[in-house]
Amino acid sequence: MTYLDDLNPAQRAAVLHTAGPLLVLAGAGSGKTRVITYKIAYLLDRCGAEASHILAVTFTNKAAEEMRQRVARLLGSESSTVLPWIGTFHSFCTRLLRRHIESLGQGYTSDFSIYDEEDQLRLIRACSRELGLDEQQLSPRAIQARISRAKSRGLTPADVREDPEWTSTPERALMLALFEQYEHRLRAANALDFDDLLVKAVALLRQEARLRARYRAQFRFILVDEYQDTNRLQFELLLLLAAREGSPGEADSERHVCVVGDPDQSIYRWRGADLQNVLEFERHFPNTRVITLDRNYRSTKTILAVANALIRHNTDRKEKVLWTENEDGPPVGYYPAETAEDEAEFVVERIRAHLVQDPQARIAVLYRTNAQSRLFEEACRRAGVPFRLVGGFSFYKRAEVRDILAYVRLALNPWDDESLRRILNVPPRGIGQKTLEALEHLARAAQLSLWDALQVAVIERRLPERTMESARTFLQLIGRLRACAREGTIADVFRMALYETGYVQALRERTLSSSDPLDAENRLLNLEELLSAAAEADERGERLREFVDRAMLVADTDEYDPTAPVTLMTMHSAKGLEFPIVFVVGLEDGLFPHARSSTDREELEEERRLFYVAITRAQRQLYLTHACARRRHGRLAPTTPSRFLKELPRDLLQDLSLTERAPIDRSAHNGFFDPSLAPATRLSRERGQTSSLHPQASARSPSRERGASSPFREGARVRHPLYGVGRILAREESGAQILLTIAFPGIGKRKFVEGLAPLEIIS
C-alpha cells in the first residue's frame, strides 16, 4: 500500500501495531495526527476491521472532522458511511446517552436537552433569583466554573457537602446551595450540561454490566488523541470500555487501545487534565508497547535545541529528545527591553521588517495572560500593522475595563444613561433591579435623564430607606469623580474609579474567597494594565476625553481581519498551531512563570511545559523578549528576567539589544544566566555595580544613590545602541526610579529608566 510509504519508521511501527495497548509519545510537530488517521485506514484496509469496531476520540469537533476527511482520502472514499465513529468525548457520550440514559434510572429521557455555557449561566442566574441572591454577590460565571470543576472530578452536591472548599465560609455555603438548586433545575428540565455528558455516561457504564459488556465487545480498537489533556472522568470512561470483564480496574491486554499524547505538552491542569493519565498508562494497561515519535518536521535545529534544553529541567515526564533534518536556522533572537512599552515597539518594528521581506509571512505574538495584549494591540495600530486577536476580547472590550470606563464616561457626561445603568450597582451597593426599574419609570414619566431621576428620587426621598443611603453615597462618589476629571491627571481619575468605587476591593475579596480566584486575578491584572495605559496617556500629554474616546472607538468599531498576517494570542491558545515566526514576550518572573507557581513544583513544571509549547510553535524564527521595568499600579518598577531564561543554551541566543552583528557575551552574572546580558546588567558591570536584574539584587535605583553626581543631567548627549545619539530633555523621579526623557533626531522622544537603559554619555 502506497500510503504506508509516507511514514517514517517510528510512525510506521505505531500504525502497524494493532494488538494490545499502545502508548505513542508524540513530540511537537512529529506527525501524531498522521499516525491516528493512517492507523484507522490500515485497520479498515488491511486488518479486516469493521468500521463499527473502531472508536476514535479527540478533543475538538474540528480535529474530528479533519481526521474523518483524511481517512476518507486515504481510502479513496467520499462517503462517511464506510468510516468508523470519529468524534469528541462529549459527542460519543451524547450518542451513548441518547440510546440508554433511561436505564440510569434518574428520571431523564432520551430526548434530553444539552445546555451549553450560555444556557448554564442563564440557569444559574435563575437559581440565584429563586434563592434570593444578587448575582453581583456571587458571579454566575464563577459559580459555573466551580460546578464544572467539581463535575470534572465526578463529584455531586452530596459529595462536597463536607468539603471545606464548599462549606468553610458563608459565601461557599451559598455556592453549595446554588449547586444543589442548579442540579435540581437541570433534572426538572430533562437537561444535561456539558460536564453531565461525561458524568452520566461513566455512571451508566459503571451501573449497567450488560451494557458495558456490549460496548466492550463492539469497540475492539480504541484510539485517543491528545491523551495528555484527558481528565479523571475521560480516563474512567476509557478504562470502562477497555477493561477485562470481571476485572473493572484491569485493562484487557488483547484489546487494542492506542493513546497518542505528549506529557511535555500537558498544559491544562487548571481545568482538570491529569498528567498521570499518561505517566501511569503502563500501570493501568499491562504489556503496553511504547513508541516515541521524536522526529520533528516543523522547526529548525536551533529551535529544537532550545526546547529540548528547557524541558529537560522537568521531572514529571517521559524522556525524549526532539530532532529534525531541517536546517540549523538563525539563532533565537533575545531582546531585553527597557520597559514594556519598548518591548511592544521592538516586537512590532521587527514584525514590520519581516513583512517588508515577505508580505505573506505569518507571525504570532504569544503571551502568558490576556492582560498583556493591550500594549501589542496599540503598537500594531500605531504602526498600521493589521492583526487578529485570538483567545480573548480586545483589551478595551473586557467587562472590567468597560466597567471602569463607564465610571469615567459618567464623570465626563452624567447624562450617559447606558454608563449609569452599567455601574449603578457595580460593585454591589444595594441599588438593585427594582430600584433601577423605578428610576427608569420616573425618568420616562418626568422626561428626565436617568441621572436626574436619581437625584430627584434622593432629594424627594422616593426610594426605600435601605436604598436611600446607598444612592446618596453613589451621587457623592460621582461628584468627587467629576471634580477629579476636571482637575486631576488621567491616571488620578482612573485610580479613583478603581479604588474609591470599591471595584478593586470587590475583586480582591472574590480572590480571597476562592469563588473563582483565577478569574478575579486576571481581572485585577487587566485593571492594572488599564491604569498603566492612563499613566502613559498622561506622559503623551493627552486629555482625559481624548483617552476615553480612543478607548471607546477601539472597543466599538475595530474589526480584526482574520486573514491578517499577525496573530496575538495566549500561549494556551497557540497549542496545536504553528507559525513561521514567533515572538514569546513578557518573560519575567511573576508574569511567566506566573507568581502562583513560585512555591509549587507541579505548577512550575506546568509553566515550563507552557513555555515549551510556545517555543515549539515556531518553524523558522523565534524571538524571546522581556522588559527590564514594567508598570505596576501605574508606576514603573524593575522586573526580574524569567528563571526559564537561564535554562536555555546561551550559544544559541543572539542579543538584539546590541547591534545586529555584535558578538554575544557568553559570561554569566553571579550565576544567573541572562543571554549576553540585559542592558542593565552590561551597564552595571561597566560601572562596577550590582544589576537590578539579579534575583538577589537591590531594587534601589543606582541613579537615586548617585543623586546629583549622576552624569545623566538635562542637556547631556547620550548614545543608545538602538536609537543612536540623543539629548536628555528631562530627568524626573518615578517611585524608586529616575526617568530620563531623551530626544533622538528622526525618532522622537523616548523614556528610559536610569541605571537600566544601555546609555553611554557622550558629552
PDB file of N, CA and C in Angstrom, residues 120 139 141-156 160 163 165-166 172 175 179 182 193-196 199 231-233 268-273 510-511 513-520:
ATOM      1  N   GLN A 120     -26.187  27.443  30.715  1.00  0.00           N
ATOM      2  CA  GLN A 120     -25.823  27.205  32.114  1.00  0.00           C
ATOM      3  C   GLN A 120     -25.845  28.509  32.904  1.00  0.00           C
ATOM      4  N   SER A 139     -20.880  35.720  41.447  1.00  0.00           N
ATOM      5  CA  SER A 139     -20.813  35.794  39.985  1.00  0.00           C
ATOM      6  C   SER A 139     -21.299  34.491  39.360  1.00  0.00           C
ATOM      7  N   ARG A 141     -20.681  33.346  36.468  1.00  0.00           N
ATOM      8  CA  ARG A 141     -19.577  32.687  35.770  1.00  0.00           C
ATOM      9  C   ARG A 141     -18.658  31.978  36.762  1.00  0.00           C
ATOM     10  N   ALA A 142     -18.467  32.567  37.947  1.00  0.00           N
ATOM     11  CA  ALA A 142     -17.650  31.915  38.969  1.00  0.00           C
ATOM     12  C   ALA A 142     -18.333  30.643  39.472  1.00  0.00           C
ATOM     13  N   ILE A 143     -19.657  30.707  39.641  1.00  0.00           N
ATOM     14  CA  ILE A 143     -20.411  29.528  40.062  1.00  0.00           C
ATOM     15  C   ILE A 143     -20.290  28.428  39.009  1.00  0.00           C
ATOM     16  N   GLN A 144     -20.464  28.808  37.759  1.00  0.00           N
ATOM     17  CA  GLN A 144     -20.392  27.828  36.672  1.00  0.00           C
ATOM     18  C   GLN A 144     -19.020  27.150  36.642  1.00  0.00           C
ATOM     19  N   ALA A 145     -17.943  27.933  36.823  1.00  0.00           N
ATOM     20  CA  ALA A 145     -16.591  27.372  36.798  1.00  0.00           C
ATOM     21  C   ALA A 145     -16.389  26.401  37.960  1.00  0.00           C
ATOM     22  N   ARG A 146     -16.882  26.761  39.132  1.00  0.00           N
ATOM     23  CA  ARG A 146     -16.697  25.897  40.302  1.00  0.00           C
ATOM     24  C   ARG A 146     -17.494  24.591  40.147  1.00  0.00           C
ATOM     25  N   ILE A 147     -18.724  24.691  39.671  1.00  0.00           N
ATOM     26  CA  ILE A 147     -19.535  23.490  39.453  1.00  0.00           C
ATOM     27  C   ILE A 147     -18.869  22.592  38.415  1.00  0.00           C
ATOM     28  N   SER A 148     -18.344  23.192  37.353  1.00  0.00           N
ATOM     29  CA  SER A 148     -17.685  22.419  36.304  1.00  0.00           C
ATOM     30  C   SER A 148     -16.462  21.693  36.840  1.00  0.00           C
ATOM     31  N   ARG A 149     -15.686  22.360  37.687  1.00  0.00           N
ATOM     32  CA  ARG A 149     -14.505  21.710  38.254  1.00  0.00           C
ATOM     33  C   ARG A 149     -14.910  20.509  39.103  1.00  0.00           C
ATOM     34  N   ALA A 150     -15.983  20.664  39.871  1.00  0.00           N
ATOM     35  CA  ALA A 150     -16.451  19.548  40.695  1.00  0.00           C
ATOM     36  C   ALA A 150     -16.911  18.385  39.823  1.00  0.00           C
ATOM     37  N   LYS A 151     -17.685  18.694  38.800  1.00  0.00           N
ATOM     38  CA  LYS A 151     -18.214  17.631  37.949  1.00  0.00           C
ATOM     39  C   LYS A 151     -17.106  16.927  37.167  1.00  0.00           C
ATOM     40  N   SER A 152     -16.068  17.666  36.770  1.00  0.00           N
ATOM     41  CA  SER A 152     -14.982  17.030  36.022  1.00  0.00           C
ATOM     42  C   SER A 152     -14.243  16.016  36.881  1.00  0.00           C
ATOM     43  N   ARG A 153     -14.420  16.096  38.193  1.00  0.00           N
ATOM     44  CA  ARG A 153     -13.846  15.110  39.122  1.00  0.00           C
ATOM     45  C   ARG A 153     -14.887  14.079  39.530  1.00  0.00           C
ATOM     46  N   GLY A 154     -16.064  14.157  38.899  1.00  0.00           N
ATOM     47  CA  GLY A 154     -17.112  13.191  39.184  1.00  0.00           C
ATOM     48  C   GLY A 154     -17.853  13.440  40.479  1.00  0.00           C
ATOM     49  N   LEU A 155     -17.843  14.669  40.990  1.00  0.00           N
ATOM     50  CA  LEU A 155     -18.433  14.989  42.290  1.00  0.00           C
ATOM     51  C   LEU A 155     -19.829  15.579  42.133  1.00  0.00           C
ATOM     52  N   THR A 156     -20.732  15.200  43.036  1.00  0.00           N
ATOM     53  CA  THR A 156     -22.091  15.720  43.099  1.00  0.00           C
ATOM     54  C   THR A 156     -22.212  16.648  44.303  1.00  0.00           C
ATOM     55  N   VAL A 160     -19.717  16.893  48.019  1.00  0.00           N
ATOM     56  CA  VAL A 160     -18.936  18.038  48.505  1.00  0.00           C
ATOM     57  C   VAL A 160     -19.555  18.679  49.742  1.00  0.00           C
ATOM     58  N   ASP A 163     -17.031  19.065  52.302  1.00  0.00           N
ATOM     59  CA  ASP A 163     -15.751  19.581  51.790  1.00  0.00           C
ATOM     60  C   ASP A 163     -15.600  21.054  52.185  1.00  0.00           C
ATOM     61  N   GLU A 165     -13.892  23.289  50.916  1.00  0.00           N
ATOM     62  CA  GLU A 165     -13.898  24.142  49.734  1.00  0.00           C
ATOM     63  C   GLU A 165     -15.298  24.628  49.395  1.00  0.00           C
ATOM     64  N   TRP A 166     -16.314  23.936  49.926  1.00  0.00           N
ATOM     65  CA  TRP A 166     -17.697  24.298  49.640  1.00  0.00           C
ATOM     66  C   TRP A 166     -18.452  24.771  50.877  1.00  0.00           C
ATOM     67  N   ARG A 172     -19.263  30.299  50.431  1.00  0.00           N
ATOM     68  CA  ARG A 172     -19.119  28.970  49.846  1.00  0.00           C
ATOM     69  C   ARG A 172     -20.352  28.112  50.126  1.00  0.00           C
ATOM     70  N   MET A 175     -22.783  28.886  47.611  1.00  0.00           N
ATOM     71  CA  MET A 175     -22.442  28.254  46.339  1.00  0.00           C
ATOM     72  C   MET A 175     -22.896  26.799  46.325  1.00  0.00           C
ATOM     73  N   PHE A 179     -25.426  25.059  43.771  1.00  0.00           N
ATOM     74  CA  PHE A 179     -25.091  23.813  43.078  1.00  0.00           C
ATOM     75  C   PHE A 179     -26.270  22.838  43.189  1.00  0.00           C
ATOM     76  N   TYR A 182     -29.196  24.135  41.151  1.00  0.00           N
ATOM     77  CA  TYR A 182     -28.855  24.010  39.727  1.00  0.00           C
ATOM     78  C   TYR A 182     -29.095  22.576  39.252  1.00  0.00           C
ATOM     79  N   ASP A 193     -25.808  19.417  31.254  1.00  0.00           N
ATOM     80  CA  ASP A 193     -24.779  20.346  30.781  1.00  0.00           C
ATOM     81  C   ASP A 193     -23.623  19.538  30.198  1.00  0.00           C
ATOM     82  N   PHE A 194     -22.605  20.222  29.679  1.00  0.00           N
ATOM     83  CA  PHE A 194     -21.510  19.522  29.006  1.00  0.00           C
ATOM     84  C   PHE A 194     -20.810  18.531  29.934  1.00  0.00           C
ATOM     85  N   ASP A 195     -20.594  18.928  31.182  1.00  0.00           N
ATOM     86  CA  ASP A 195     -19.926  18.026  32.122  1.00  0.00           C
ATOM     87  C   ASP A 195     -20.785  16.807  32.412  1.00  0.00           C
ATOM     88  N   ASP A 196     -22.103  16.987  32.457  1.00  0.00           N
ATOM     89  CA  ASP A 196     -23.006  15.868  32.717  1.00  0.00           C
ATOM     90  C   ASP A 196     -22.884  14.777  31.668  1.00  0.00           C
ATOM     91  N   VAL A 199     -20.243  12.696  33.017  1.00  0.00           N
ATOM     92  CA  VAL A 199     -20.638  12.161  34.320  1.00  0.00           C
ATOM     93  C   VAL A 199     -21.662  11.042  34.148  1.00  0.00           C
ATOM     94  N   ASN A 231      -9.066  14.179  31.487  1.00  0.00           N
ATOM     95  CA  ASN A 231      -9.284  14.338  32.917  1.00  0.00           C
ATOM     96  C   ASN A 231      -9.663  13.004  33.539  1.00  0.00           C
ATOM     97  N   ARG A 232     -10.033  13.040  34.794  1.00  0.00           N
ATOM     98  CA  ARG A 232     -10.327  11.807  35.531  1.00  0.00           C
ATOM     99  C   ARG A 232     -11.501  11.048  34.911  1.00  0.00           C
ATOM    100  N   LEU A 233     -12.568  11.752  34.565  1.00  0.00           N
ATOM    101  CA  LEU A 233     -13.749  11.101  34.007  1.00  0.00           C
ATOM    102  C   LEU A 233     -13.454  10.466  32.645  1.00  0.00           C
ATOM    103  N   TYR A 268      -3.095  21.871  30.714  1.00  0.00           N
ATOM    104  CA  TYR A 268      -4.462  22.185  31.129  1.00  0.00           C
ATOM    105  C   TYR A 268      -4.798  21.611  32.505  1.00  0.00           C
ATOM    106  N   ARG A 269      -3.829  21.555  33.386  1.00  0.00           N
ATOM    107  CA  ARG A 269      -4.073  21.077  34.748  1.00  0.00           C
ATOM    108  C   ARG A 269      -5.147  21.901  35.435  1.00  0.00           C
ATOM    109  N   TRP A 270      -5.166  23.193  35.138  1.00  0.00           N
ATOM    110  CA  TRP A 270      -6.107  24.108  35.786  1.00  0.00           C
ATOM    111  C   TRP A 270      -7.553  23.811  35.423  1.00  0.00           C
ATOM    112  N   ARG A 271      -7.801  23.071  34.348  1.00  0.00           N
ATOM    113  CA  ARG A 271      -9.173  22.727  34.019  1.00  0.00           C
ATOM    114  C   ARG A 271      -9.433  21.219  34.129  1.00  0.00           C
ATOM    115  N   GLY A 272      -8.587  20.543  34.879  1.00  0.00           N
ATOM    116  CA  GLY A 272      -8.857  19.158  35.234  1.00  0.00           C
ATOM    117  C   GLY A 272      -8.000  18.111  34.555  1.00  0.00           C
ATOM    118  N   ALA A 273      -7.187  18.485  33.566  1.00  0.00           N
ATOM    119  CA  ALA A 273      -6.333  17.497  32.897  1.00  0.00           C
ATOM    120  C   ALA A 273      -5.370  16.883  33.908  1.00  0.00           C
ATOM    121  N   ARG A 510     -13.202  38.597  46.199  1.00  0.00           N
ATOM    122  CA  ARG A 510     -13.579  37.407  45.441  1.00  0.00           C
ATOM    123  C   ARG A 510     -12.373  36.490  45.290  1.00  0.00           C
ATOM    124  N   THR A 511     -11.179  37.074  45.112  1.00  0.00           N
ATOM    125  CA  THR A 511      -9.967  36.267  45.019  1.00  0.00           C
ATOM    126  C   THR A 511      -9.725  35.519  46.319  1.00  0.00           C
ATOM    127  N   SER A 513     -11.816  34.738  48.622  1.00  0.00           N
ATOM    128  CA  SER A 513     -12.869  33.773  48.936  1.00  0.00           C
ATOM    129  C   SER A 513     -12.774  32.531  48.076  1.00  0.00           C
ATOM    130  N   SER A 514     -11.926  32.585  47.018  1.00  0.00           N
ATOM    131  CA  SER A 514     -11.709  31.459  46.107  1.00  0.00           C
ATOM    132  C   SER A 514     -12.958  31.052  45.340  1.00  0.00           C
ATOM    133  N   SER A 515     -13.948  31.957  45.197  1.00  0.00           N
ATOM    134  CA  SER A 515     -15.109  31.591  44.387  1.00  0.00           C
ATOM    135  C   SER A 515     -14.688  31.379  42.936  1.00  0.00           C
ATOM    136  N   ASP A 516     -13.753  32.191  42.470  1.00  0.00           N
ATOM    137  CA  ASP A 516     -13.088  31.927  41.189  1.00  0.00           C
ATOM    138  C   ASP A 516     -11.814  32.761  41.182  1.00  0.00           C
ATOM    139  N   PRO A 517     -10.783  32.334  41.920  1.00  0.00           N
ATOM    140  CA  PRO A 517      -9.595  33.168  42.103  1.00  0.00           C
ATOM    141  C   PRO A 517      -8.877  33.501  40.815  1.00  0.00           C
ATOM    142  N   LEU A 518      -8.854  32.563  39.860  1.00  0.00           N
ATOM    143  CA  LEU A 518      -8.132  32.822  38.618  1.00  0.00           C
ATOM    144  C   LEU A 518      -8.812  33.919  37.822  1.00  0.00           C
ATOM    145  N   ASP A 519     -10.150  33.887  37.753  1.00  0.00           N
ATOM    146  CA  ASP A 519     -10.898  34.904  37.021  1.00  0.00           C
ATOM    147  C   ASP A 519     -10.685  36.271  37.651  1.00  0.00           C
ATOM    148  N   ALA A 520     -10.818  36.346  38.988  1.00  0.00           N
ATOM    149  CA  ALA A 520     -10.648  37.630  39.669  1.00  0.00           C
ATOM    150  C   ALA A 520      -9.225  38.156  39.505  1.00  0.00           C
TER     151      ALA A 520
END
